[in-house]
XYZ file of C-alpha atoms in Angstrom:
668
model
C 3.698 247.717 32.804
C 5.480 245.546 35.171
C 4.355 242.253 35.134
C 5.250 239.022 37.070
C 5.262 236.228 34.755
C 6.106 236.691 31.270
C 5.374 233.603 29.136
C 6.708 233.168 26.355
C 4.889 230.288 24.388
C 6.620 229.189 20.822
C 3.400 226.925 19.888
C 4.172 225.124 16.141
C 0.604 225.758 14.155
C -0.540 222.462 12.788
C -2.789 221.765 9.674
C -5.352 220.335 10.957
C -5.756 217.803 8.146
C -8.492 214.515 8.792
C -6.405 211.313 9.886
C -3.506 213.520 11.146
C -2.359 214.670 14.656
C -0.811 217.329 16.762
C 2.742 217.687 17.162
C 4.134 219.227 20.441
C 7.395 221.542 19.755
C 9.721 222.390 22.212
C 8.263 224.967 25.041
C 10.258 227.507 26.768
C 8.869 229.321 29.839
C 11.077 232.863 30.717
C 10.594 233.540 34.754
C 11.844 237.207 35.226
C 12.724 239.470 37.908
C 13.088 236.324 40.672
C 13.418 238.675 43.683
C 10.267 240.410 43.043
C 7.950 237.495 42.692
C 5.886 236.254 45.458
C 7.060 233.122 46.508
C 5.518 229.968 48.103
C 7.502 228.632 51.284
C 10.805 228.807 48.744
C 8.234 227.399 45.601
C 7.256 229.284 42.614
C 5.256 227.703 39.604
C 4.724 229.339 36.216
C 2.393 226.608 34.416
C 3.774 223.556 34.606
C 7.074 225.027 35.416
C 8.129 224.955 39.056
C 10.985 226.024 40.809
C 11.541 224.967 44.568
C 14.212 225.226 47.326
C 15.617 222.869 50.116
C 17.075 224.443 53.020
C 20.222 222.482 53.628
C 21.700 225.017 55.536
C 18.528 226.409 57.454
C 19.178 229.803 55.853
C 16.170 230.705 53.752
C 17.214 232.811 49.864
C 16.279 236.346 50.241
C 15.420 238.741 47.343
C 17.122 242.454 46.371
C 17.169 244.447 43.139
C 15.092 241.837 41.342
C 17.659 239.152 42.410
C 16.905 235.929 44.099
C 19.644 234.872 46.912
C 20.209 231.295 47.514
C 22.694 230.685 50.676
C 25.755 227.909 50.025
C 24.391 224.383 49.983
C 20.787 225.053 49.302
C 19.074 223.293 46.348
C 17.512 224.571 43.543
C 14.898 222.033 42.413
C 13.058 222.582 38.787
C 10.767 220.378 36.965
C 7.564 220.328 34.667
C 4.806 218.549 35.299
C 4.421 218.082 31.334
C 7.450 216.144 28.948
C 10.275 216.021 29.759
C 13.351 219.079 30.789
C 15.695 220.338 27.599
C 17.420 223.216 28.790
C 17.803 225.509 31.525
C 18.705 228.998 30.913
C 20.414 231.061 34.330
C 21.156 234.572 34.372
C 22.543 236.998 36.607
C 22.451 241.128 36.600
C 25.731 240.665 39.331
C 29.284 239.992 39.020
C 29.715 236.438 37.597
C 31.058 235.944 40.930
C 27.289 235.317 41.930
C 26.279 233.489 38.907
C 25.882 230.479 37.484
C 29.184 228.846 38.489
C 28.152 228.872 42.480
C 25.595 226.082 40.886
C 26.395 221.996 41.101
C 24.497 219.333 39.255
C 24.717 215.974 39.963
C 28.340 216.208 41.603
C 29.844 218.611 39.167
C 30.163 222.607 38.907
C 28.515 224.352 36.617
C 31.498 225.484 34.056
C 30.067 229.298 33.490
C 32.283 231.928 33.566
C 29.965 234.609 32.819
C 26.928 236.066 33.815
C 24.526 233.625 31.701
C 24.775 230.187 30.925
C 22.345 227.323 28.811
C 22.755 224.216 31.083
C 21.211 220.972 28.728
C 19.501 217.964 30.028
C 22.239 215.131 29.797
C 19.160 212.856 29.364
C 15.100 212.486 29.115
C 14.112 213.381 32.991
C 11.167 215.603 34.542
C 12.891 217.303 37.142
C 17.059 218.432 37.761
C 18.624 219.758 41.321
C 21.070 221.867 41.459
C 23.300 222.572 44.482
C 23.995 226.045 45.706
C 28.215 226.014 46.196
C 28.242 229.513 47.312
C 25.880 232.216 47.290
C 23.975 232.626 43.915
C 21.780 235.663 42.710
C 20.082 234.778 39.544
C 17.398 237.132 38.000
C 15.981 235.054 35.319
C 15.600 231.487 34.872
C 14.099 229.805 31.162
C 13.223 226.606 30.895
C 12.481 225.111 28.215
C 10.809 221.683 28.073
C 9.361 219.458 25.069
C 7.645 215.937 24.466
C 10.285 212.751 25.258
C 11.499 210.595 22.671
C 8.716 208.099 24.424
C 6.354 210.177 22.467
C 2.903 211.186 23.780
C 3.631 214.265 24.736
C 1.544 214.073 28.277
C 2.346 213.588 31.735
C 5.176 211.336 32.436
C 4.951 208.021 33.049
C 5.539 207.422 37.659
C 8.887 206.017 38.069
C 9.128 202.812 38.631
C 9.886 201.601 42.246
C 12.769 198.133 42.766
C 11.414 196.478 45.817
C 14.599 196.091 47.291
C 17.107 199.422 47.383
C 20.695 200.120 47.332
C 22.806 198.022 49.498
C 24.819 195.296 50.487
C 23.017 191.885 51.097
C 24.317 188.716 53.034
C 22.419 186.264 50.378
C 21.071 186.593 46.806
C 17.876 189.045 46.471
C 14.516 188.729 44.318
C 13.863 192.323 43.478
C 10.364 192.952 41.885
C 9.875 196.078 40.105
C 6.180 197.988 40.177
C 4.433 200.979 38.862
C 2.551 203.471 40.137
C 1.367 204.168 36.452
C -2.155 201.123 35.670
C -1.105 199.733 32.078
C 2.434 200.721 31.830
C 4.932 198.344 30.619
C 8.577 198.031 32.559
C 11.989 197.269 31.247
C 15.326 196.886 32.776
C 18.694 196.395 32.728
C 20.910 194.695 34.796
C 24.624 195.833 33.605
C 24.295 199.355 34.546
C 22.852 200.731 31.021
C 20.321 202.938 30.907
C 16.777 201.003 29.959
C 14.894 201.297 27.103
C 11.722 199.659 25.087
C 13.656 197.107 23.509
C 15.354 195.980 26.974
C 14.524 193.154 28.897
C 10.876 193.471 29.202
C 9.743 192.742 32.999
C 7.111 189.713 33.952
C 8.681 188.380 37.514
C 11.128 189.037 40.096
C 14.798 189.849 38.868
C 17.544 187.390 40.718
C 20.043 189.206 41.905
C 23.079 186.530 42.664
C 26.045 188.832 41.313
C 27.360 191.403 44.018
C 28.131 194.920 41.743
C 24.725 194.405 39.925
C 23.352 197.783 38.818
C 19.619 197.169 38.185
C 18.091 200.385 36.052
C 13.967 200.159 34.797
C 11.853 202.378 33.114
C 8.341 202.542 32.480
C 6.578 203.052 28.709
C 2.431 203.879 28.748
C 0.910 204.871 25.586
C -0.198 208.880 25.345
C 2.271 209.621 28.184
C 6.016 210.102 28.217
C 8.428 207.885 29.361
C 9.364 207.505 33.010
C 12.213 208.325 35.153
C 15.296 205.618 35.481
C 14.965 203.832 38.755
C 18.115 202.787 39.509
C 19.959 200.372 42.584
C 23.201 198.856 43.065
C 23.124 195.614 45.271
C 26.248 194.369 46.998
C 26.135 190.154 47.649
C 28.404 189.595 50.578
C 27.685 186.336 52.634
C 28.161 187.078 56.335
C 32.043 186.112 57.419
C 32.294 183.127 58.678
C 33.104 182.514 62.943
C 35.654 180.458 64.626
C 35.845 178.645 67.922
C 37.892 176.253 69.491
C 37.176 174.193 72.131
C 40.662 172.814 73.606
C 42.332 170.861 70.733
C 38.940 171.050 68.075
C 38.677 173.679 66.293
C 34.758 174.108 64.861
C 33.940 176.891 61.513
C 30.247 178.029 61.112
C 28.386 180.844 58.837
C 25.991 181.410 56.801
C 23.892 178.697 55.492
C 24.697 177.279 52.301
C 28.171 178.719 52.139
C 31.499 176.934 51.602
C 34.493 177.842 54.426
C 37.828 177.931 53.500
C 40.557 178.519 56.044
C 44.261 179.080 56.578
C 46.233 178.087 59.930
C 49.590 180.689 58.933
C 47.966 183.709 59.213
C 47.491 183.934 55.462
C 44.390 185.096 53.646
C 42.557 182.306 52.589
C 40.530 182.055 49.048
C 38.654 179.176 47.743
C 42.131 177.693 46.884
C 42.995 177.159 50.796
C 41.777 174.379 52.667
C 38.092 173.776 52.331
C 36.188 173.169 55.777
C 33.964 170.288 56.297
C 34.074 168.728 59.755
C 35.456 170.335 63.161
C 39.485 169.562 62.829
C 41.937 169.222 65.928
C 45.504 171.329 65.876
C 48.252 170.302 67.925
C 50.105 174.016 68.297
C 49.370 177.853 68.291
C 48.602 179.395 65.251
C 46.489 181.973 63.869
C 43.006 180.832 61.979
C 41.777 182.775 59.227
C 38.692 181.685 57.157
C 36.483 183.119 54.718
C 32.473 182.081 53.411
C 31.811 181.461 49.629
C 28.216 181.612 48.709
C 26.964 179.257 46.227
C 27.086 182.046 43.209
C 30.817 182.492 44.427
C 30.443 185.886 46.285
C 32.809 185.963 48.970
C 32.490 187.375 52.637
C 35.265 189.569 54.435
C 38.087 187.486 55.865
C 37.226 186.490 59.621
C 39.209 188.546 61.984
C 42.847 186.947 63.320
C 42.221 184.105 65.498
C 44.794 183.192 67.947
C 44.204 179.656 68.487
C 45.841 178.148 71.616
C 46.419 174.869 71.445
C 44.944 173.451 75.393
C 44.646 169.778 75.349
C 41.272 169.137 77.498
C 41.753 165.703 78.314
C 44.684 165.347 80.892
C 47.201 162.212 79.357
C 45.927 159.005 79.887
C 47.493 157.127 82.761
C 44.680 156.915 85.239
C 46.806 154.874 87.611
C 44.983 156.830 90.485
C 48.618 157.761 91.641
C 49.582 161.024 92.381
C 53.156 162.114 93.320
C 54.249 165.478 94.980
C 55.923 167.821 92.673
C 59.518 169.380 93.877
C 60.801 170.853 90.437
C 59.020 172.931 88.230
C 60.417 171.025 85.351
C 58.829 167.860 85.896
C 55.130 169.503 84.943
C 54.368 168.801 81.257
C 51.659 169.406 78.764
C 48.934 167.330 79.519
C 49.752 166.236 83.111
C 47.054 165.689 85.542
C 47.239 166.985 88.501
C 45.649 167.977 92.325
C 46.297 171.592 94.049
C 46.686 170.028 97.736
C 47.305 171.719 100.800
C 49.338 169.190 102.870
C 48.829 171.320 106.344
C 45.094 171.020 106.093
C 45.298 167.564 104.274
C 43.075 169.291 101.757
C 42.772 169.614 98.089
C 40.698 171.954 95.635
C 37.415 170.026 94.450
C 34.879 169.760 91.938
C 33.177 172.537 93.429
C 33.152 176.323 91.791
C 31.294 178.329 94.537
C 30.698 181.657 93.723
C 33.964 183.876 93.612
C 36.041 181.164 94.829
C 37.327 177.240 94.667
C 35.707 174.357 97.109
C 38.081 171.839 99.278
C 37.555 168.434 100.293
C 39.853 165.651 102.526
C 43.003 164.133 100.811
C 45.494 161.867 102.591
C 48.884 162.289 101.555
C 51.424 159.662 102.681
C 54.920 160.265 101.519
C 54.596 162.324 99.118
C 51.862 160.646 97.478
C 48.053 160.004 97.354
C 46.556 157.572 95.723
C 42.691 157.072 94.413
C 41.413 160.562 95.666
C 37.475 160.421 95.913
C 35.821 161.488 92.741
C 34.895 165.318 94.696
C 38.786 165.630 94.427
C 39.559 168.244 91.204
C 41.485 166.528 88.760
C 42.995 169.803 86.468
C 44.756 169.134 83.194
C 47.918 171.268 83.309
C 48.145 173.061 79.944
C 51.964 174.419 79.668
C 52.934 176.673 77.261
C 55.835 178.762 76.124
C 55.401 182.688 75.462
C 56.200 186.550 75.960
C 54.747 187.871 79.327
C 56.682 190.388 79.693
C 56.973 191.751 75.951
C 60.729 191.278 75.913
C 60.787 189.038 73.139
C 61.492 186.014 75.690
C 59.318 182.991 75.677
C 59.043 182.015 79.289
C 56.948 179.030 80.537
C 53.511 179.553 82.012
C 50.083 177.105 82.594
C 46.867 177.137 82.310
C 44.550 174.653 84.687
C 41.615 173.072 83.149
C 38.904 171.943 85.261
C 35.612 170.120 84.944
C 32.742 170.188 87.406
C 30.118 172.055 88.416
C 32.053 175.167 86.152
C 33.892 173.759 83.494
C 36.534 175.991 82.273
C 40.037 177.373 82.948
C 40.861 178.595 86.228
C 41.657 182.455 86.437
C 42.284 185.335 88.911
C 39.097 187.260 88.323
C 39.376 190.711 90.326
C 41.899 193.337 92.057
C 39.539 194.211 94.505
C 38.141 190.395 96.150
C 39.885 187.307 96.655
C 38.346 185.675 93.768
C 38.966 182.903 91.592
C 36.465 182.085 88.903
C 36.622 179.819 86.046
C 36.089 180.970 82.293
C 35.236 179.428 78.933
C 38.108 180.867 76.720
C 41.691 181.511 78.823
C 42.894 185.116 78.728
C 45.997 186.542 80.028
C 44.099 186.049 83.568
C 44.060 182.702 83.386
C 48.092 182.657 82.787
C 50.105 181.527 85.465
C 53.822 181.603 86.213
C 54.512 178.759 88.858
C 57.484 178.224 90.881
C 58.041 175.510 93.641
C 60.652 176.119 96.495
C 60.878 173.128 99.119
C 57.754 171.387 97.793
C 55.446 174.546 97.943
C 54.444 176.145 95.045
C 54.162 179.727 94.107
C 51.041 180.237 91.931
C 51.033 183.621 90.389
C 48.092 184.449 88.174
C 49.912 187.004 84.705
C 47.028 189.026 84.121
C 45.465 192.663 84.869
C 44.349 191.554 88.719
C 46.632 191.925 91.486
C 44.778 189.441 93.783
C 46.631 186.729 91.492
C 48.460 184.596 94.205
C 46.908 180.829 94.825
C 46.177 179.932 98.324
C 44.267 177.941 100.545
C 42.581 180.345 103.128
C 42.320 177.711 106.438
C 40.053 180.209 107.653
C 37.100 179.925 104.987
C 38.338 176.818 104.026
C 38.748 177.670 100.793
C 41.333 177.732 97.568
C 41.347 181.374 95.986
C 43.248 184.374 94.871
C 45.108 186.644 97.133
C 47.569 189.662 97.542
C 48.766 189.617 101.055
C 49.718 185.729 101.717
C 50.965 186.372 105.341
C 48.168 184.245 106.779
C 47.316 181.959 103.845
C 48.460 178.446 103.744
C 51.043 177.605 100.988
C 49.555 174.582 98.454
C 51.593 171.914 96.768
C 51.150 170.347 93.590
C 50.305 166.753 93.314
C 51.087 164.942 89.158
C 49.487 161.567 88.563
C 52.314 159.308 87.480
C 52.191 155.236 86.529
C 53.386 153.269 89.354
C 53.924 149.447 88.987
C 53.712 146.840 92.233
C 56.247 144.454 91.837
C 54.856 140.501 92.698
C 57.468 137.798 93.106
C 55.943 134.321 92.276
C 57.766 131.264 93.455
C 59.233 128.527 91.023
C 55.716 126.342 91.911
C 54.286 129.026 89.786
C 51.646 129.980 92.536
C 51.705 133.155 95.028
C 48.256 134.915 96.805
C 48.322 138.549 96.771
C 46.623 141.713 98.413
C 47.723 145.168 97.275
C 46.816 148.244 98.867
C 46.490 149.462 95.429
C 44.175 148.176 92.438
C 46.552 146.519 90.141
C 45.360 145.556 86.137
C 46.607 142.022 84.913
C 44.758 142.547 81.655
C 48.624 142.875 79.909
C 50.879 140.789 82.439
C 51.469 137.124 82.269
C 51.086 136.888 85.727
C 47.167 135.399 85.904
C 45.045 136.798 89.543
C 42.363 134.814 90.170
C 39.754 135.005 92.945
C 37.704 132.158 94.870
C 34.097 132.664 94.702
C 33.251 129.178 95.503
C 34.292 126.628 98.571
C 33.185 123.211 99.586
C 34.277 121.654 102.330
C 37.726 120.810 100.699
C 38.249 122.415 97.694
C 37.741 126.326 96.427
C 36.754 126.968 92.304
C 38.555 130.067 90.794
C 37.947 132.590 88.832
C 40.628 134.580 86.687
C 39.686 138.459 87.065
C 41.550 141.351 85.087
C 41.541 144.503 87.231
C 41.261 143.468 90.983
C 40.186 145.904 93.348
C 42.657 147.385 96.213
C 42.697 145.452 99.309
C 41.606 142.097 97.624
C 42.699 138.358 98.398
C 43.621 136.504 95.041
C 46.006 133.737 94.235
C 48.322 134.544 91.414
C 49.852 132.405 88.648
C 52.702 132.419 86.484
C 54.342 128.909 84.856
C 57.567 128.568 86.254
C 57.497 131.729 89.022
C 59.237 134.743 88.367
C 59.248 138.812 89.277
C 56.692 140.774 87.584
C 55.914 144.378 87.646
C 52.071 144.802 87.747
C 50.617 148.304 86.851
C 49.006 150.226 89.466
C 45.192 151.864 88.428
C 42.884 153.857 89.874
C 40.098 151.033 90.495
C 37.515 152.921 88.311
C 36.257 149.464 86.467
C 37.819 146.957 88.528
C 36.047 143.015 88.211
C 33.363 142.279 90.538
C 35.120 140.643 93.598
C 31.439 140.043 95.323
C 31.649 136.390 97.165
C 35.634 136.384 97.244
C 36.066 133.584 99.975
C 40.122 134.603 99.835
C 40.619 137.489 102.431
C 43.202 139.805 102.747
C 45.595 139.653 105.612
C 46.681 143.040 106.902
C 49.402 140.833 108.996
C 47.794 140.585 112.186
C 45.989 137.616 111.314
C 47.084 134.353 113.137
C 46.517 130.852 112.609
C 43.939 129.428 115.141
C 42.581 125.626 115.417
C 41.249 124.809 112.352
C 39.730 127.850 110.727
C 42.579 129.758 108.741
C 44.341 128.165 105.764
C 47.500 129.879 103.588
C 49.042 128.934 100.328
C 51.268 125.657 101.082
C 52.585 122.993 99.469
C 53.128 119.470 100.793
C 54.147 116.070 99.338
C 53.632 117.905 95.611
C 50.151 118.966 96.458
C 49.705 122.896 96.502
C 46.694 124.211 98.624
C 45.442 126.217 101.191
C 47.079 124.540 104.130
C 46.062 124.949 107.688
C 48.056 127.275 109.748
C 49.247 126.461 112.962
C 48.190 128.090 115.903
C 49.957 131.239 116.727
C 51.565 131.504 112.831
C 51.042 134.718 111.132
C 49.775 135.060 107.552
C 52.009 138.090 106.616
C 50.791 141.221 105.446
C 50.231 141.412 101.626
C 49.223 137.702 101.456
C 45.967 136.113 101.057
C 44.573 133.325 103.309
C 40.687 131.403 103.456
C 39.180 131.228 106.426
C 36.851 127.967 107.719
C 35.004 127.912 109.862
C 32.154 124.993 111.900
C 35.127 123.117 113.069
C 36.049 121.804 109.785
C 38.124 118.480 110.046
C 40.061 119.139 106.632
C 43.652 120.150 106.744
C 44.066 121.303 103.041
C 41.757 123.349 100.616
C 42.732 122.257 97.294
C 42.182 124.009 93.991
C 40.418 123.383 90.463
C 39.482 126.518 87.733
C 35.879 127.113 86.372
C 37.278 126.827 83.441
C 38.488 123.786 83.039
C 39.541 123.518 79.514
C 42.192 126.470 79.728
C 42.616 126.611 83.511
C 45.079 124.648 85.754
C 43.996 122.122 88.167
C 46.366 120.549 91.006
C 47.137 117.434 92.285
C 45.242 115.910 94.772
C 46.891 113.214 97.150
C 46.961 110.602 94.453
C 48.128 111.852 91.624
C 46.604 110.387 88.110
C 48.688 108.433 86.320
C 47.701 106.977 83.018
C 48.129 106.648 78.711
C 46.535 110.191 77.957
C 49.952 112.054 79.874
C 50.824 115.268 77.736
C 53.337 118.039 78.247
C 52.873 121.513 76.592
C 54.666 120.481 73.734
C 52.024 117.771 72.915
C 55.079 114.637 73.530
C 53.107 111.902 75.615
C 54.566 111.217 78.219
C 54.759 107.491 80.391
C 54.100 109.337 83.493
C 53.451 112.921 84.690
C 56.712 115.108 85.355
C 57.293 118.418 87.637
C 55.185 121.134 86.366
C 52.227 121.184 84.103
C 51.116 118.745 82.722
C 48.399 118.271 80.190
C 45.484 114.724 81.986
C 42.961 113.246 79.944
C 42.469 116.733 78.145
C 42.822 118.902 81.314
C 46.033 121.050 82.554
C 47.183 119.562 85.956
C 50.350 120.569 87.945
C 52.723 118.143 89.722
């Protein structure tokens, strides 16, 4: 009589002796005629043994001639609900080509070359998976199971659960281990070895701080077989650093608590490389790489190469406000402060960035000079570099234009279909330009991917932008800020007046400048100033007189001239009765004397205007700081015993020049 299941149970009978316990022997379950059995969703159970199939290729197994045929890539799972697997014997009635050799366990093929093969469990387990590598036709499976080494003979303890699975993490991990079997004791290892009840007992979360740590856990409980081993491998790898640069300043940042190291020569950084402590400046193009280490010594990946471009954001600190037209491109240098100008319209690029173009503001070029343009004129920092733009291994001079205002960044051509000129924070090839100058006109071509790349001024729309058709567009010119001086000549009498169309800085000169804020009926009191605004009347003093070059500056931060009674002459001021007084010397006395009728005060000089019909003929002057200042002589020079020269030698009478009389400087 045929039967579905032939269960041959080999039991070891033991004498029942008071105080003794049953001993559970290994038991074999033989499952034959596989192809003739009734399978439930490709699962077959006989007592405590279950055979199930995972259809990895979507093709169901078939039955034929007492064979059960599994397709390639399907997985056969054999499990026991009691005890642990000991061995599994596979048989086929077909040729060896369809036998056990077509099964793969844990990545390794079963080595059988025949039709009958016994697989021995490599460790204690409740189930085993076998992958079908090529069609397998099996007729019998014999499963031997038995008591685990942990004893108990009952059902297995649930496999422990690790709260964090295998993976790569940017920070150290805290792993908790749990078990669904109440009252079970968990043991674990972190060196990759299989744990047992002599391993470390789990009492609190396990801290994983070292990359490559393999955590394994097992659970035990009296009266049950030990659990399967849970395992996870952890790689700790901090986030690789991010590198950024603004102008010349480089910043490196990344994960909290990490330490960064970097190189600037393109080599791979290590913990022996330069340690990053704060943003730093570089003054040349280079390749930067960085790496991060956490507090446990785990290293990140190396950052991607950062191609650093040295981009000075501040122009050369000239601040003269004096811009001259550039007629040769070789005169343009790295860090120059420039203006983009359209002379035909007397316009300069403004600080305003419209949506797709730059605005304009009026300027007044005069003989190739623009002085102290308004704050609305865009002062551009020119960055000059040598780069290969034609892939011919030959470096060319190229330029970048750094601007600030409503949109800070680098000017760049932004379209091939529209006339766009925009700004971008980090310059790319579309922000790189070549410059050529002919007859004072500058051709600025951006070298990136866009065809509308010629910087021009559009008179119709009053804008600076990029074009590819230039026939109706205005050419531009470049003006460069340079240092400028005004030569000032003082007579041997040590005094002169001045009114300059430029703001002048006397801070570091030997010539002193004074304004007159107080005027009485016959005296003006002078106050020294260092930075004199343009078109301001001043009195100059230099002992013994000479010519000195006085630096021009842009007028920003000039000293207050409010209330100054010294007027600036433009060359149209002429004397009339008792109103106009100019610097002069009579009878050894220097002062402001009445100018005769019809006499013109020269342009660039200063004068005093008196009103009210005063009968005074001269305004003498003294200084508001008499300890250091110089007092001019009156018509009756003071003679006395306390007269000294500047060397401290006592004199019998005053000599020509500066004397110290009663502790005050007096000029004779």
